[in-house]
PDB file of C-alpha atoms in Angstrom:
ATOM      1  CA  MET A 264     -30.945  40.526 -41.018  1.00  0.00           C
ATOM      2  CA  VAL A 265     -28.055  39.104 -42.750  1.00  0.00           C
ATOM      3  CA  PRO A 266     -27.854  35.214 -42.957  1.00  0.00           C
ATOM      4  CA  THR A 267     -25.131  33.677 -40.351  1.00  0.00           C
ATOM      5  CA  GLY A 268     -21.642  34.047 -41.531  1.00  0.00           C
ATOM      6  CA  ASP A 269     -22.443  35.413 -45.025  1.00  0.00           C
ATOM      7  CA  TYR A 270     -19.415  37.628 -44.988  1.00  0.00           C
ATOM      8  CA  ASP A 271     -19.726  38.569 -48.703  1.00  0.00           C
ATOM      9  CA  SER A 272     -22.936  40.385 -47.785  1.00  0.00           C
ATOM     10  CA  PHE A 273     -21.536  42.599 -45.167  1.00  0.00           C
ATOM     11  CA  ALA A 274     -17.942  42.872 -46.101  1.00  0.00           C
ATOM     12  CA  ASN A 275     -17.619  46.633 -46.455  1.00  0.00           C
ATOM     13  CA  ALA A 276     -19.550  47.289 -43.045  1.00  0.00           C
ATOM     14  CA  TYR A 277     -17.271  44.766 -41.333  1.00  0.00           C
ATOM     15  CA  SER A 278     -14.090  46.004 -42.774  1.00  0.00           C
ATOM     16  CA  ALA A 279     -15.144  49.602 -41.882  1.00  0.00           C
ATOM     17  CA  GLU A 280     -15.984  48.522 -38.415  1.00  0.00           C
ATOM     18  CA  ASN A 281     -12.551  46.950 -37.653  1.00  0.00           C
ATOM     19  CA  GLU A 282     -10.709  49.977 -39.164  1.00  0.00           C
ATOM     20  CA  SER A 283     -10.527  52.037 -36.094  1.00  0.00           C
ATOM     21  CA  ASN A 284     -12.491  50.203 -33.345  1.00  0.00           C
ATOM     22  CA  LEU A 285     -11.066  49.222 -29.976  1.00  0.00           C
ATOM     23  CA  PHE A 286     -10.983  45.532 -30.142  1.00  0.00           C
ATOM     24  CA  ASN A 287      -9.363  45.442 -33.819  1.00  0.00           C
ATOM     25  CA  ALA A 288      -7.150  48.605 -34.382  1.00  0.00           C
ATOM     26  CA  TYR A 289      -6.066  49.107 -30.840  1.00  0.00           C
ATOM     27  CA  TYR A 290      -5.940  45.582 -29.345  1.00  0.00           C
ATOM     28  CA  GLU A 291      -5.926  42.603 -31.668  1.00  0.00           C
ATOM     29  CA  ARG A 292      -3.795  43.975 -34.531  1.00  0.00           C
ATOM     30  CA  PRO A 293      -1.179  45.607 -32.197  1.00  0.00           C
ATOM     31  CA  GLU A 294      -0.547  42.554 -30.406  1.00  0.00           C
ATOM     32  CA  MET A 295      -0.149  40.560 -33.576  1.00  0.00           C
ATOM     33  CA  LEU A 296       2.403  43.030 -34.976  1.00  0.00           C
ATOM     34  CA  ARG A 297       4.275  42.969 -31.549  1.00  0.00           C
ATOM     35  CA  LEU A 298       4.354  39.233 -31.445  1.00  0.00           C
ATOM     36  CA  ALA A 299       5.449  38.875 -35.132  1.00  0.00           C
ATOM     37  CA  GLY A 300       8.560  41.275 -34.318  1.00  0.00           C
ATOM     38  CA  ASP A 301      11.054  41.938 -36.919  1.00  0.00           C
ATOM     39  CA  VAL A 302       9.591  40.532 -40.314  1.00  0.00           C
ATOM     40  CA  ARG A 303      11.867  41.992 -42.643  1.00  0.00           C
ATOM     41  CA  GLY A 304      12.278  39.768 -45.558  1.00  0.00           C
ATOM     42  CA  ARG A 305      10.087  37.047 -44.066  1.00  0.00           C
ATOM     43  CA  ARG A 306       7.647  35.371 -46.214  1.00  0.00           C
ATOM     44  CA  ILE A 307       4.344  35.455 -44.429  1.00  0.00           C
ATOM     45  CA  LEU A 308       1.064  33.903 -44.862  1.00  0.00           C
ATOM     46  CA  ASP A 309      -2.093  35.538 -43.839  1.00  0.00           C
ATOM     47  CA  ALA A 310      -4.641  33.105 -43.181  1.00  0.00           C
ATOM     48  CA  GLY A 311      -8.300  34.652 -43.112  1.00  0.00           C
ATOM     49  CA  CYS A 312      -6.801  37.938 -44.163  1.00  0.00           C
ATOM     50  CA  GLY A 313     -10.097  39.710 -44.439  1.00  0.00           C
ATOM     51  CA  SER A 314      -9.971  43.038 -46.040  1.00  0.00           C
ATOM     52  CA  GLY A 315      -6.084  43.194 -45.446  1.00  0.00           C
ATOM     53  CA  PRO A 316      -5.171  45.411 -42.680  1.00  0.00           C
ATOM     54  CA  LEU A 317      -2.799  43.141 -41.008  1.00  0.00           C
ATOM     55  CA  SER A 318      -1.130  42.104 -44.425  1.00  0.00           C
ATOM     56  CA  ALA A 319      -0.924  45.702 -45.175  1.00  0.00           C
ATOM     57  CA  GLU A 320       1.011  46.516 -41.838  1.00  0.00           C
ATOM     58  CA  LEU A 321       3.129  43.586 -42.107  1.00  0.00           C
ATOM     59  CA  ARG A 322       4.182  44.572 -45.861  1.00  0.00           C
ATOM     60  CA  ALA A 323       4.899  48.000 -44.725  1.00  0.00           C
ATOM     61  CA  ARG A 324       7.540  46.191 -42.073  1.00  0.00           C
ATOM     62  CA  GLY A 325       9.271  44.613 -44.838  1.00  0.00           C
ATOM     63  CA  ALA A 326       7.637  41.061 -45.218  1.00  0.00           C
ATOM     64  CA  VAL A 327       6.667  39.541 -48.297  1.00  0.00           C
ATOM     65  CA  VAL A 328       2.803  38.802 -47.615  1.00  0.00           C
ATOM     66  CA  THR A 329       0.525  36.209 -49.114  1.00  0.00           C
ATOM     67  CA  GLY A 330      -3.094  36.379 -48.036  1.00  0.00           C
ATOM     68  CA  PHE A 331      -6.301  34.127 -48.487  1.00  0.00           C
ATOM     69  CA  ASP A 332      -9.753  34.192 -47.247  1.00  0.00           C
ATOM     70  CA  VAL A 333     -12.930  32.236 -47.731  1.00  0.00           C
ATOM     71  CA  SER A 334     -14.915  35.451 -48.703  1.00  0.00           C
ATOM     72  CA  ALA A 335     -14.508  36.747 -52.291  1.00  0.00           C
ATOM     73  CA  ALA A 336     -15.623  40.049 -51.115  1.00  0.00           C
ATOM     74  CA  MET A 337     -13.120  40.342 -48.624  1.00  0.00           C
ATOM     75  CA  VAL A 338     -10.063  39.332 -50.853  1.00  0.00           C
ATOM     76  CA  GLY A 339     -11.622  41.963 -53.230  1.00  0.00           C
ATOM     77  CA  LEU A 340     -11.316  44.655 -50.467  1.00  0.00           C
ATOM     78  CA  ALA A 341      -7.874  43.458 -49.571  1.00  0.00           C
ATOM     79  CA  ARG A 342      -6.855  43.988 -53.220  1.00  0.00           C
ATOM     80  CA  GLN A 343      -7.997  47.329 -53.329  1.00  0.00           C
ATOM     81  CA  ARG A 344      -5.945  48.084 -50.155  1.00  0.00           C
ATOM     82  CA  LEU A 345      -2.733  46.284 -51.495  1.00  0.00           C
ATOM     83  CA  GLY A 346      -2.846  46.623 -54.873  1.00  0.00           C
ATOM     84  CA  GLU A 347      -3.649  44.361 -58.041  1.00  0.00           C
ATOM     85  CA  ASP A 348      -0.191  42.863 -57.904  1.00  0.00           C
ATOM     86  CA  ALA A 349      -0.755  41.578 -54.293  1.00  0.00           C
ATOM     87  CA  ASP A 350      -0.624  37.605 -53.737  1.00  0.00           C
ATOM     88  CA  LEU A 351      -4.255  37.201 -52.703  1.00  0.00           C
ATOM     89  CA  ARG A 352      -6.465  33.930 -53.153  1.00  0.00           C
ATOM     90  CA  VAL A 353      -9.891  32.950 -52.308  1.00  0.00           C
ATOM     91  CA  ALA A 354      -9.280  29.672 -50.160  1.00  0.00           C
ATOM     92  CA  ASP A 355     -10.858  27.844 -47.563  1.00  0.00           C
ATOM     93  CA  LEU A 356      -8.821  27.156 -44.263  1.00  0.00           C
ATOM     94  CA  GLY A 357     -11.045  24.016 -43.923  1.00  0.00           C
ATOM     95  CA  ALA A 358      -9.737  22.565 -47.091  1.00  0.00           C
ATOM     96  CA  PRO A 359      -6.351  21.883 -48.685  1.00  0.00           C
ATOM     97  CA  LEU A 360      -4.584  25.131 -49.091  1.00  0.00           C
ATOM     98  CA  PRO A 361      -3.146  26.253 -52.597  1.00  0.00           C
ATOM     99  CA  PHE A 362       0.486  26.520 -51.340  1.00  0.00           C
ATOM    100  CA  ALA A 363       3.704  24.516 -51.476  1.00  0.00           C
ATOM    101  CA  ASP A 364       5.039  22.503 -48.481  1.00  0.00           C
ATOM    102  CA  ALA A 365       7.423  24.753 -46.453  1.00  0.00           C
ATOM    103  CA  GLU A 366       6.583  27.854 -48.404  1.00  0.00           C
ATOM    104  CA  PHE A 367       6.369  30.264 -45.468  1.00  0.00           C
ATOM    105  CA  ASP A 368       8.430  31.517 -42.434  1.00  0.00           C
ATOM    106  CA  ASP A 369       5.573  32.452 -40.496  1.00  0.00           C
ATOM    107  CA  VAL A 370       1.710  32.125 -40.557  1.00  0.00           C
ATOM    108  CA  VAL A 371      -0.635  34.636 -38.957  1.00  0.00           C
ATOM    109  CA  ALA A 372      -4.144  33.544 -38.111  1.00  0.00           C
ATOM    110  CA  SER A 373      -6.012  36.626 -36.849  1.00  0.00           C
ATOM    111  CA  LEU A 374      -9.300  35.831 -35.219  1.00  0.00           C
ATOM    112  CA  VAL A 375      -9.803  32.822 -37.610  1.00  0.00           C
ATOM    113  CA  LEU A 376      -9.844  29.494 -35.847  1.00  0.00           C
ATOM    114  CA  HIS A 377     -12.816  30.211 -33.484  1.00  0.00           C
ATOM    115  CA  TYR A 378     -15.075  30.030 -36.505  1.00  0.00           C
ATOM    116  CA  LEU A 379     -14.034  26.464 -37.181  1.00  0.00           C
ATOM    117  CA  GLU A 380     -15.397  23.279 -35.360  1.00  0.00           C
ATOM    118  CA  ASP A 381     -12.406  21.147 -36.439  1.00  0.00           C
ATOM    119  CA  TRP A 382      -9.060  22.451 -35.986  1.00  0.00           C
ATOM    120  CA  SER A 383      -6.874  19.150 -36.966  1.00  0.00           C
ATOM    121  CA  GLY A 384      -7.162  19.677 -40.672  1.00  0.00           C
ATOM    122  CA  PRO A 385      -6.497  23.478 -40.640  1.00  0.00           C
ATOM    123  CA  LEU A 386      -3.485  23.206 -38.147  1.00  0.00           C
ATOM    124  CA  ALA A 387      -2.073  20.198 -40.293  1.00  0.00           C
ATOM    125  CA  GLU A 388      -2.361  22.478 -43.343  1.00  0.00           C
ATOM    126  CA  LEU A 389      -0.829  25.562 -41.699  1.00  0.00           C
ATOM    127  CA  ARG A 390       1.891  23.381 -40.336  1.00  0.00           C
ATOM    128  CA  ARG A 391       2.548  21.929 -43.773  1.00  0.00           C
ATOM    129  CA  VAL A 392       3.364  25.263 -45.479  1.00  0.00           C
ATOM    130  CA  LEU A 393       5.484  26.260 -42.767  1.00  0.00           C
ATOM    131  CA  LYS A 394       9.084  26.093 -42.762  1.00  0.00           C
ATOM    132  CA  PRO A 395      10.632  23.644 -40.085  1.00  0.00           C
ATOM    133  CA  GLY A 396      10.858  25.800 -37.079  1.00  0.00           C
ATOM    134  CA  GLY A 397       8.534  28.452 -38.546  1.00  0.00           C
ATOM    135  CA  ARG A 398       5.985  30.403 -36.406  1.00  0.00           C
ATOM    136  CA  LEU A 399       2.261  30.228 -36.411  1.00  0.00           C
ATOM    137  CA  ILE A 400       0.958  33.500 -34.580  1.00  0.00           C
ATOM    138  CA  ILE A 401      -2.725  33.153 -33.738  1.00  0.00           C
ATOM    139  CA  SER A 402      -5.425  35.185 -32.067  1.00  0.00           C
ATOM    140  CA  VAL A 403      -8.640  33.697 -30.895  1.00  0.00           C
ATOM    141  CA  ILE A 404     -11.596  34.796 -28.637  1.00  0.00           C
ATOM    142  CA  HIS A 405     -10.460  34.120 -25.070  1.00  0.00           C
ATOM    143  CA  PRO A 406     -12.234  30.973 -23.836  1.00  0.00           C
ATOM    144  CA  THR A 407     -13.164  32.483 -20.475  1.00  0.00           C
ATOM    145  CA  VAL A 408     -15.288  35.312 -22.558  1.00  0.00           C
ATOM    146  CA  TYR A 409     -17.722  32.440 -23.188  1.00  0.00           C
ATOM    147  CA  ALA A 410     -17.873  31.356 -19.502  1.00  0.00           C
ATOM    148  CA  ILE A 411     -18.428  34.979 -18.574  1.00  0.00           C
ATOM    149  CA  ALA A 412     -21.053  35.734 -21.125  1.00  0.00           C
ATOM    150  CA  TYR A 413     -22.916  32.320 -20.806  1.00  0.00           C
ATOM    151  CA  PRO A 414     -22.416  31.184 -17.041  1.00  0.00           C
ATOM    152  CA  LYS A 415     -25.050  28.268 -17.315  1.00  0.00           C
ATOM    153  CA  ALA A 416     -23.182  26.807 -20.411  1.00  0.00           C
ATOM    154  CA  ASP A 417     -20.669  23.962 -20.130  1.00  0.00           C
ATOM    155  CA  TYR A 418     -17.361  25.665 -20.289  1.00  0.00           C
ATOM    156  CA  PHE A 419     -15.724  22.228 -20.947  1.00  0.00           C
ATOM    157  CA  ALA A 420     -17.771  21.292 -23.914  1.00  0.00           C
ATOM    158  CA  LEU A 421     -17.005  22.184 -27.647  1.00  0.00           C
ATOM    159  CA  THR A 422     -20.036  24.376 -28.283  1.00  0.00           C
ATOM    160  CA  LYS A 423     -21.400  26.242 -31.145  1.00  0.00           C
ATOM    161  CA  TYR A 424     -23.044  29.650 -30.417  1.00  0.00           C
ATOM    162  CA  SER A 425     -23.994  32.749 -32.416  1.00  0.00           C
ATOM    163  CA  GLU A 426     -24.010  36.369 -31.597  1.00  0.00           C
ATOM    164  CA  ASP A 427     -25.584  39.312 -33.463  1.00  0.00           C
ATOM    165  CA  TYR A 428     -24.085  42.632 -34.179  1.00  0.00           C
ATOM    166  CA  VAL A 429     -25.193  45.923 -35.920  1.00  0.00           C
ATOM    167  CA  MET A 430     -22.987  46.926 -38.864  1.00  0.00           C
ATOM    168  CA  ASP A 431     -23.996  49.868 -41.081  1.00  0.00           C
ATOM    169  CA  GLY A 432     -27.466  49.598 -39.720  1.00  0.00           C
ATOM    170  CA  ARG A 433     -27.910  46.071 -40.230  1.00  0.00           C
ATOM    171  CA  THR A 434     -28.100  43.218 -37.944  1.00  0.00           C
ATOM    172  CA  VAL A 435     -25.448  40.514 -38.849  1.00  0.00           C
ATOM    173  CA  TRP A 436     -24.923  36.982 -36.954  1.00  0.00           C
ATOM    174  CA  LEU A 437     -21.573  35.680 -36.531  1.00  0.00           C
ATOM    175  CA  THR A 438     -21.365  31.907 -35.629  1.00  0.00           C
ATOM    176  CA  TYR A 439     -18.161  30.719 -33.253  1.00  0.00           C
ATOM    177  CA  TRP A 440     -17.107  27.443 -31.677  1.00  0.00           C
ATOM    178  CA  HIS A 441     -15.948  27.593 -28.119  1.00  0.00           C
ATOM    179  CA  ARG A 442     -13.428  25.118 -26.776  1.00  0.00           C
ATOM    180  CA  PRO A 443     -11.718  25.317 -23.169  1.00  0.00           C
ATOM    181  CA  LEU A 444      -8.253  26.188 -22.965  1.00  0.00           C
ATOM    182  CA  HIS A 445      -6.917  22.698 -22.565  1.00  0.00           C
ATOM    183  CA  ALA A 446      -8.430  21.640 -25.773  1.00  0.00           C
ATOM    184  CA  ILE A 447      -6.850  24.572 -27.571  1.00  0.00           C
ATOM    185  CA  ALA A 448      -3.376  23.262 -26.190  1.00  0.00           C
ATOM    186  CA  ASP A 449      -4.101  19.808 -27.097  1.00  0.00           C
ATOM    187  CA  ALA A 450      -4.843  20.711 -30.501  1.00  0.00           C
ATOM    188  CA  PHE A 451      -1.647  22.551 -30.966  1.00  0.00           C
ATOM    189  CA  ALA A 452       0.250  19.752 -29.628  1.00  0.00           C
ATOM    190  CA  ALA A 453      -1.454  17.188 -31.865  1.00  0.00           C
ATOM    191  CA  ALA A 454      -0.689  19.249 -35.089  1.00  0.00           C
ATOM    192  CA  GLY A 455       3.119  19.265 -33.972  1.00  0.00           C
ATOM    193  CA  PHE A 456       3.319  22.652 -32.663  1.00  0.00           C
ATOM    194  CA  ARG A 457       4.981  23.847 -29.533  1.00  0.00           C
ATOM    195  CA  ILE A 458       3.678  26.906 -27.695  1.00  0.00           C
ATOM    196  CA  THR A 459       6.465  29.364 -27.148  1.00  0.00           C
ATOM    197  CA  THR A 460       4.164  32.618 -26.147  1.00  0.00           C
ATOM    198  CA  ILE A 461       0.821  33.042 -24.440  1.00  0.00           C
ATOM    199  CA  SER A 462      -0.187  36.619 -24.374  1.00  0.00           C
ATOM    200  CA  GLU A 463      -3.203  38.430 -22.630  1.00  0.00           C
ATOM    201  CA  PRO A 464      -2.274  42.041 -23.544  1.00  0.00           C
ATOM    202  CA  PRO A 465      -3.615  45.253 -22.525  1.00  0.00           C
ATOM    203  CA  PRO A 466      -4.852  47.833 -25.184  1.00  0.00           C
ATOM    204  CA  SER A 467      -2.183  49.754 -27.138  1.00  0.00           C
ATOM    205  CA  PRO A 468      -0.941  52.820 -25.387  1.00  0.00           C
ATOM    206  CA  ASP A 469      -2.183  55.067 -27.975  1.00  0.00           C
ATOM    207  CA  THR A 470      -5.692  53.908 -27.614  1.00  0.00           C
ATOM    208  CA  PRO A 471      -8.148  57.001 -27.489  1.00  0.00           C
ATOM    209  CA  ALA A 472      -9.714  57.363 -24.119  1.00  0.00           C
ATOM    210  CA  GLU A 473     -13.244  57.507 -25.367  1.00  0.00           C
ATOM    211  CA  LEU A 474     -12.910  53.952 -26.617  1.00  0.00           C
ATOM    212  CA  LEU A 475     -11.862  52.328 -23.384  1.00  0.00           C
ATOM    213  CA  PRO A 476     -14.501  50.889 -21.154  1.00  0.00           C
ATOM    214  CA  PRO A 477     -15.294  53.353 -18.246  1.00  0.00           C
ATOM    215  CA  ASP A 478     -14.510  50.763 -15.478  1.00  0.00           C
ATOM    216  CA  MET A 479     -11.223  49.688 -16.751  1.00  0.00           C
ATOM    217  CA  ASN A 480      -8.928  50.038 -13.568  1.00  0.00           C
ATOM    218  CA  SER A 481      -6.413  47.539 -14.176  1.00  0.00           C
ATOM    219  CA  GLY A 482      -5.533  48.819 -17.851  1.00  0.00           C
ATOM    220  CA  SER A 483      -6.485  45.232 -19.079  1.00  0.00           C
ATOM    221  CA  PHE A 484      -9.638  43.338 -20.002  1.00  0.00           C
ATOM    222  CA  ILE A 485     -10.306  39.842 -21.035  1.00  0.00           C
ATOM    223  CA  CYS A 486     -11.007  39.787 -24.857  1.00  0.00           C
ATOM    224  CA  PHE A 487      -8.721  37.788 -26.929  1.00  0.00           C
ATOM    225  CA  LEU A 488      -5.920  35.115 -26.319  1.00  0.00           C
ATOM    226  CA  PHE A 489      -2.710  35.150 -28.314  1.00  0.00           C
ATOM    227  CA  PHE A 490      -0.149  32.289 -29.066  1.00  0.00           C
ATOM    228  CA  VAL A 491       2.951  31.934 -30.820  1.00  0.00           C
ATOM    229  CA  LEU A 492       3.756  28.340 -31.957  1.00  0.00           C
ATOM    230  CA  GLU A 493       6.810  26.914 -33.164  1.00  0.00           C
ATOM    231  CA  SER A 494       6.489  24.176 -35.908  1.00  0.00           C
ATOM    232  CA  ALA A 495       8.502  21.307 -34.695  1.00  0.00           C
ATOM    233  CA  GLN A 496      11.739  20.383 -36.758  1.00  0.00           C
ATOM    234  CA  ASP A 497      10.939  16.676 -36.435  1.00  0.00           C
ATOM    235  CA  PRO A 498       7.575  15.813 -38.014  1.00  0.00           C
ATOM    236  CA  SER A 499       7.342  12.962 -35.478  1.00  0.00           C
ATOM    237  CA  CYS A 500       7.876  15.230 -32.672  1.00  0.00           C
ATOM    238  CA  ARG A 501       4.754  16.149 -30.401  1.00  0.00           C
ATOM    239  CA  SER A 502       4.960  18.541 -27.421  1.00  0.00           C
TER     240      SER A 502
END
């Protein structure tokens, strides 16, 4: 068994799993890219970049990408993918970030925030490094997933929970923080962001049929929840 949250110890297995699976390769990344739209020439920060698959796609579409992750092993894999000259850092989203104010046009935070108990500091930092009017594009575990998986739990409580996965023949544990939808929206507003888009997408049209759940009649399933947020022009504005 691998210790909870020790990404350095299973970075290679985690990265390999995410390259071609349903939830990352054919669901989450395609939707993040769709929401980002035309990124040519835009300076984008990939917060919690992992091994860099989203950074690579954004760069291929013309963005100028900077990435960071708390796991040095993940940043090493991202550097292998993106090249030695890539702007990649080891940094913790729960601490002050090593970037200037208003440095980026967009920030993408792909499946990152649900690992954090406190969102106020991280959201404040992401807003600080965004230009006024800049976008924060986020994906998180859909809060109703917790209610479905743990029907006896209190949906409305901020709750820490861990789940085990088998990667490369080893059991690894990932720890998450569930928060209800209203708490998510309240955190965004308190940090000075305005929600412009909420998305609950179907998988990508090119998803191999063998990866889809056999009982998927509607073409969609509840998995992740996506937001596009806009940084308020006026720092005193809250919406």
